Amino acid sequence: VRRCSRRGINLVVDPGVLALVSAQGFDQIYGARSIKRLVRDQIATPVAKAALAARGSSGGAIHLVARVHLGDILVTHERS
């Protein structure tokens, strides 16, 4: 979230996303090692894609929301 704000992106993360990451990112054998991969694949990459798409349509600050939808993390551009 801090990296996003330095780049003019306001990212709001729904509490359901945090619950999903903590549930899916923990492994009995390896512990929390897979959290980094999960955050990269299901949050960071979709945030980057949404930011690029939103930056093309507006010149100002970008407002993104990450939420859980049907068991997956969905990042959407919210118009302000």
Tab-separated table of N, CA and C in Angstrom:
chain	number	residue	atom	x	y	z
A	1	VAL	N	0.831	-1.177	0.000
A	1	VAL	CA	0.000	0.000	0.000
A	1	VAL	C	0.883	1.250	0.000
A	2	ARG	N	1.983	1.214	0.767
A	2	ARG	CA	2.885	2.373	0.781
A	2	ARG	C	3.519	2.614	-0.582
A	3	ARG	N	3.939	1.534	-1.248
A	3	ARG	CA	4.533	1.686	-2.587
A	3	ARG	C	3.532	2.298	-3.550
A	4	CYS	N	2.284	1.891	-3.432
A	4	CYS	CA	1.244	2.439	-4.307
A	4	CYS	C	1.052	3.923	-4.046
A	5	SER	N	1.000	4.303	-2.785
A	5	SER	CA	0.732	5.706	-2.477
A	5	SER	C	1.863	6.613	-2.948
A	6	ARG	N	3.095	6.117	-2.940
A	6	ARG	CA	4.216	6.914	-3.462
A	6	ARG	C	4.096	7.129	-4.960
A	7	ARG	N	3.347	6.286	-5.631
A	7	ARG	CA	3.180	6.390	-7.078
A	7	ARG	C	1.841	7.038	-7.469
A	8	GLY	N	1.158	7.629	-6.498
A	8	GLY	CA	-0.105	8.296	-6.792
A	8	GLY	C	-1.279	7.347	-6.929
A	9	ILE	N	-1.165	6.178	-6.313
A	9	ILE	CA	-2.237	5.177	-6.373
A	9	ILE	C	-2.778	4.977	-4.970
A	10	ASN	N	-4.076	5.193	-4.809
A	10	ASN	CA	-4.730	4.960	-3.527
A	10	ASN	C	-5.320	3.553	-3.576
A	11	LEU	N	-4.739	2.636	-2.812
A	11	LEU	CA	-5.186	1.247	-2.800
A	11	LEU	C	-5.901	0.950	-1.493
A	12	VAL	N	-7.148	0.529	-1.592
A	12	VAL	CA	-7.932	0.127	-0.434
A	12	VAL	C	-8.052	-1.393	-0.484
A	13	VAL	N	-7.640	-2.048	0.598
A	13	VAL	CA	-7.673	-3.508	0.658
A	13	VAL	C	-8.764	-3.930	1.631
A	14	ASP	N	-9.736	-4.659	1.111
A	14	ASP	CA	-10.848	-5.160	1.903
A	14	ASP	C	-10.330	-6.163	2.941
A	15	PRO	N	-10.894	-6.182	4.148
A	15	PRO	CA	-10.455	-7.154	5.159
A	15	PRO	C	-10.573	-8.607	4.700
A	16	GLY	N	-11.490	-8.885	3.798
A	16	GLY	CA	-11.626	-10.242	3.270
A	16	GLY	C	-10.392	-10.697	2.509
A	17	VAL	N	-9.703	-9.746	1.874
A	17	VAL	CA	-8.469	-10.065	1.151
A	17	VAL	C	-7.399	-10.521	2.140
A	18	LEU	N	-7.280	-9.819	3.245
A	18	LEU	CA	-6.291	-10.195	4.261
A	18	LEU	C	-6.591	-11.583	4.824
A	19	ALA	N	-7.868	-11.864	5.053
A	19	ALA	CA	-8.251	-13.183	5.558
A	19	ALA	C	-7.929	-14.276	4.542
A	20	LEU	N	-8.200	-14.008	3.273
A	20	LEU	CA	-7.917	-14.985	2.222
A	20	LEU	C	-6.417	-15.245	2.101
A	21	VAL	N	-5.615	-14.184	2.132
A	21	VAL	CA	-4.166	-14.338	2.029
A	21	VAL	C	-3.623	-15.114	3.217
A	22	SER	N	-4.105	-14.820	4.405
A	22	SER	CA	-3.596	-15.543	5.574
A	22	SER	C	-4.022	-17.006	5.551
A	23	ALA	N	-5.208	-17.286	5.043
A	23	ALA	CA	-5.679	-18.668	4.976
A	23	ALA	C	-4.967	-19.461	3.883
A	24	GLN	N	-4.816	-18.862	2.697
A	24	GLN	CA	-4.201	-19.573	1.574
A	24	GLN	C	-2.682	-19.527	1.607
A	25	GLY	N	-2.119	-18.551	2.288
A	25	GLY	CA	-0.675	-18.363	2.254
A	25	GLY	C	0.088	-19.153	3.289
A	26	PHE	N	-0.602	-19.849	4.169
A	26	PHE	CA	0.085	-20.625	5.200
A	26	PHE	C	0.065	-22.099	4.840
A	27	ASP	N	1.206	-22.738	4.980
A	27	ASP	CA	1.347	-24.161	4.694
A	27	ASP	C	1.883	-24.840	5.951
A	28	GLN	N	1.326	-25.985	6.295
A	28	GLN	CA	1.751	-26.701	7.512
A	28	GLN	C	3.232	-27.036	7.486
A	29	ILE	N	3.777	-27.357	6.336
A	29	ILE	CA	5.184	-27.772	6.242
A	29	ILE	C	6.110	-26.569	6.114
A	30	TYR	N	5.790	-25.662	5.227
A	30	TYR	CA	6.688	-24.545	4.913
A	30	TYR	C	6.343	-23.242	5.622
A	31	GLY	N	5.296	-23.215	6.403
A	31	GLY	CA	4.925	-22.005	7.124
A	31	GLY	C	4.362	-20.952	6.192
A	32	ALA	N	4.855	-19.719	6.330
A	32	ALA	CA	4.300	-18.587	5.579
A	32	ALA	C	5.097	-18.256	4.319
A	33	ARG	N	5.952	-19.151	3.865
A	33	ARG	CA	6.782	-18.865	2.680
A	33	ARG	C	5.968	-18.553	1.439
A	34	SER	N	4.830	-19.184	1.312
A	34	SER	CA	4.051	-18.994	0.087
A	34	SER	C	3.253	-17.688	0.084
A	35	ILE	N	3.245	-16.954	1.186
A	35	ILE	CA	2.513	-15.688	1.220
A	35	ILE	C	3.085	-14.709	0.204
A	36	LYS	N	4.413	-14.640	0.105
A	36	LYS	CA	5.040	-13.713	-0.835
A	36	LYS	C	4.586	-13.996	-2.268
A	37	ARG	N	4.569	-15.248	-2.657
A	37	ARG	CA	4.131	-15.629	-4.000
A	37	ARG	C	2.649	-15.313	-4.193
A	38	LEU	N	1.851	-15.599	-3.181
A	38	LEU	CA	0.421	-15.337	-3.261
A	38	LEU	C	0.144	-13.841	-3.408
A	39	VAL	N	0.843	-13.020	-2.631
A	39	VAL	CA	0.665	-11.565	-2.729
A	39	VAL	C	1.094	-11.078	-4.102
A	40	ARG	N	2.212	-11.579	-4.598
A	40	ARG	CA	2.684	-11.163	-5.927
A	40	ARG	C	1.688	-11.556	-7.012
A	41	ASP	N	1.253	-12.802	-6.994
A	41	ASP	CA	0.406	-13.315	-8.073
A	41	ASP	C	-1.037	-12.811	-8.011
A	42	GLN	N	-1.586	-12.691	-6.800
A	42	GLN	CA	-3.011	-12.376	-6.699
A	42	GLN	C	-3.312	-10.936	-6.299
A	43	ILE	N	-2.272	-10.191	-5.872
A	43	ILE	CA	-2.529	-8.795	-5.509
A	43	ILE	C	-1.648	-7.849	-6.323
A	44	ALA	N	-0.325	-8.004	-6.249
A	44	ALA	CA	0.587	-7.040	-6.877
A	44	ALA	C	0.408	-6.970	-8.395
A	45	THR	N	0.342	-8.116	-9.056
A	45	THR	CA	0.192	-8.119	-10.511
A	45	THR	C	-1.156	-7.534	-10.942
A	46	PRO	N	-2.282	-7.952	-10.328
A	46	PRO	CA	-3.554	-7.320	-10.701
A	46	PRO	C	-3.606	-5.816	-10.389
A	47	VAL	N	-2.953	-5.387	-9.301
A	47	VAL	CA	-2.906	-3.960	-8.982
A	47	VAL	C	-2.144	-3.220	-10.075
A	48	ALA	N	-1.018	-3.762	-10.507
A	48	ALA	CA	-0.229	-3.119	-11.561
A	48	ALA	C	-1.020	-3.027	-12.859
A	49	LYS	N	-1.716	-4.098	-13.226
A	49	LYS	CA	-2.515	-4.084	-14.454
A	49	LYS	C	-3.660	-3.082	-14.367
A	50	ALA	N	-4.337	-3.037	-13.219
A	50	ALA	CA	-5.440	-2.095	-13.043
A	50	ALA	C	-4.932	-0.657	-13.049
A	51	ALA	N	-3.776	-0.424	-12.452
A	51	ALA	CA	-3.199	0.926	-12.421
A	51	ALA	C	-2.830	1.386	-13.823
A	52	LEU	N	-2.244	0.498	-14.609
A	52	LEU	CA	-1.893	0.853	-15.987
A	52	LEU	C	-3.138	1.161	-16.813
A	53	ALA	N	-4.168	0.361	-16.647
A	53	ALA	CA	-5.408	0.593	-17.386
A	53	ALA	C	-6.066	1.892	-16.944
A	54	ALA	N	-6.034	2.174	-15.649
A	54	ALA	CA	-6.662	3.393	-15.135
A	54	ALA	C	-5.862	4.629	-15.509
A	55	ARG	N	-4.547	4.515	-15.550
A	55	ARG	CA	-3.713	5.667	-15.867
A	55	ARG	C	-3.963	6.123	-17.297
A	56	GLY	N	-4.309	5.202	-18.170
A	56	GLY	CA	-4.616	5.582	-19.545
A	56	GLY	C	-5.910	6.365	-19.660
A	57	SER	N	-6.837	6.143	-18.726
A	57	SER	CA	-8.133	6.803	-18.824
A	57	SER	C	-8.231	8.084	-18.007
A	58	SER	N	-7.307	8.287	-17.073
A	58	SER	CA	-7.351	9.508	-16.266
A	58	SER	C	-5.938	9.986	-15.985
A	59	GLY	N	-5.797	11.277	-15.810
A	59	GLY	CA	-4.482	11.830	-15.567
A	59	GLY	C	-4.186	12.054	-14.102
A	60	GLY	N	-5.189	11.963	-13.228
A	60	GLY	CA	-5.024	12.263	-11.816
A	60	GLY	C	-4.679	11.044	-10.987
A	61	ALA	N	-4.998	11.142	-9.713
A	61	ALA	CA	-4.752	10.041	-8.792
A	61	ALA	C	-5.626	8.846	-9.166
A	62	ILE	N	-5.127	7.673	-8.867
A	62	ILE	CA	-5.833	6.434	-9.198
A	62	ILE	C	-6.334	5.814	-7.899
A	63	HIS	N	-7.593	5.422	-7.881
A	63	HIS	CA	-8.198	4.798	-6.715
A	63	HIS	C	-8.541	3.354	-7.062
A	64	LEU	N	-7.859	2.409	-6.410
A	64	LEU	CA	-8.088	0.988	-6.650
A	64	LEU	C	-8.611	0.335	-5.379
A	65	VAL	N	-9.450	-0.672	-5.559
A	65	VAL	CA	-9.990	-1.421	-4.439
A	65	VAL	C	-9.732	-2.900	-4.694
A	66	ALA	N	-9.140	-3.572	-3.697
A	66	ALA	CA	-8.925	-5.020	-3.770
A	66	ALA	C	-9.941	-5.672	-2.844
A	67	ARG	N	-10.734	-6.592	-3.407
A	67	ARG	CA	-11.754	-7.275	-2.612
A	67	ARG	C	-11.855	-8.725	-3.054
A	68	VAL	N	-12.503	-9.534	-2.245
A	68	VAL	CA	-12.715	-10.940	-2.585
A	68	VAL	C	-14.038	-11.049	-3.321
A	69	HIS	N	-13.992	-11.742	-4.457
A	69	HIS	CA	-15.193	-11.972	-5.260
A	69	HIS	C	-15.181	-13.424	-5.725
A	70	LEU	N	-16.154	-14.187	-5.267
A	70	LEU	CA	-16.277	-15.612	-5.612
A	70	LEU	C	-15.005	-16.386	-5.298
A	71	GLY	N	-14.382	-16.073	-4.161
A	71	GLY	CA	-13.203	-16.805	-3.718
A	71	GLY	C	-11.882	-16.344	-4.304
A	72	ASP	N	-11.915	-15.360	-5.189
A	72	ASP	CA	-10.694	-14.817	-5.796
A	72	ASP	C	-10.549	-13.349	-5.414
A	73	ILE	N	-9.323	-12.851	-5.533
A	73	ILE	CA	-9.067	-11.443	-5.260
A	73	ILE	C	-9.283	-10.663	-6.551
A	74	LEU	N	-10.118	-9.637	-6.469
A	74	LEU	CA	-10.458	-8.808	-7.612
A	74	LEU	C	-10.010	-7.380	-7.323
A	75	VAL	N	-9.257	-6.784	-8.233
A	75	VAL	CA	-8.807	-5.408	-8.094
A	75	VAL	C	-9.537	-4.581	-9.144
A	76	THR	N	-10.245	-3.548	-8.679
A	76	THR	CA	-11.018	-2.712	-9.583
A	76	THR	C	-10.627	-1.252	-9.422
A	77	HIS	N	-10.852	-0.505	-10.492
A	77	HIS	CA	-10.608	0.939	-10.497
A	77	HIS	C	-11.892	1.629	-10.114
A	78	GLU	N	-11.830	2.425	-9.049
A	78	GLU	CA	-12.995	3.183	-8.599
A	78	GLU	C	-12.865	4.611	-9.091
A	79	ARG	N	-13.825	5.081	-9.764
A	79	ARG	CA	-13.813	6.469	-10.254
A	79	ARG	C	-14.099	7.405	-9.082
A	80	SER	N	-13.372	8.519	-9.073
A	80	SER	CA	-13.604	9.475	-7.976
A	80	SER	C	-14.182	10.767	-8.482
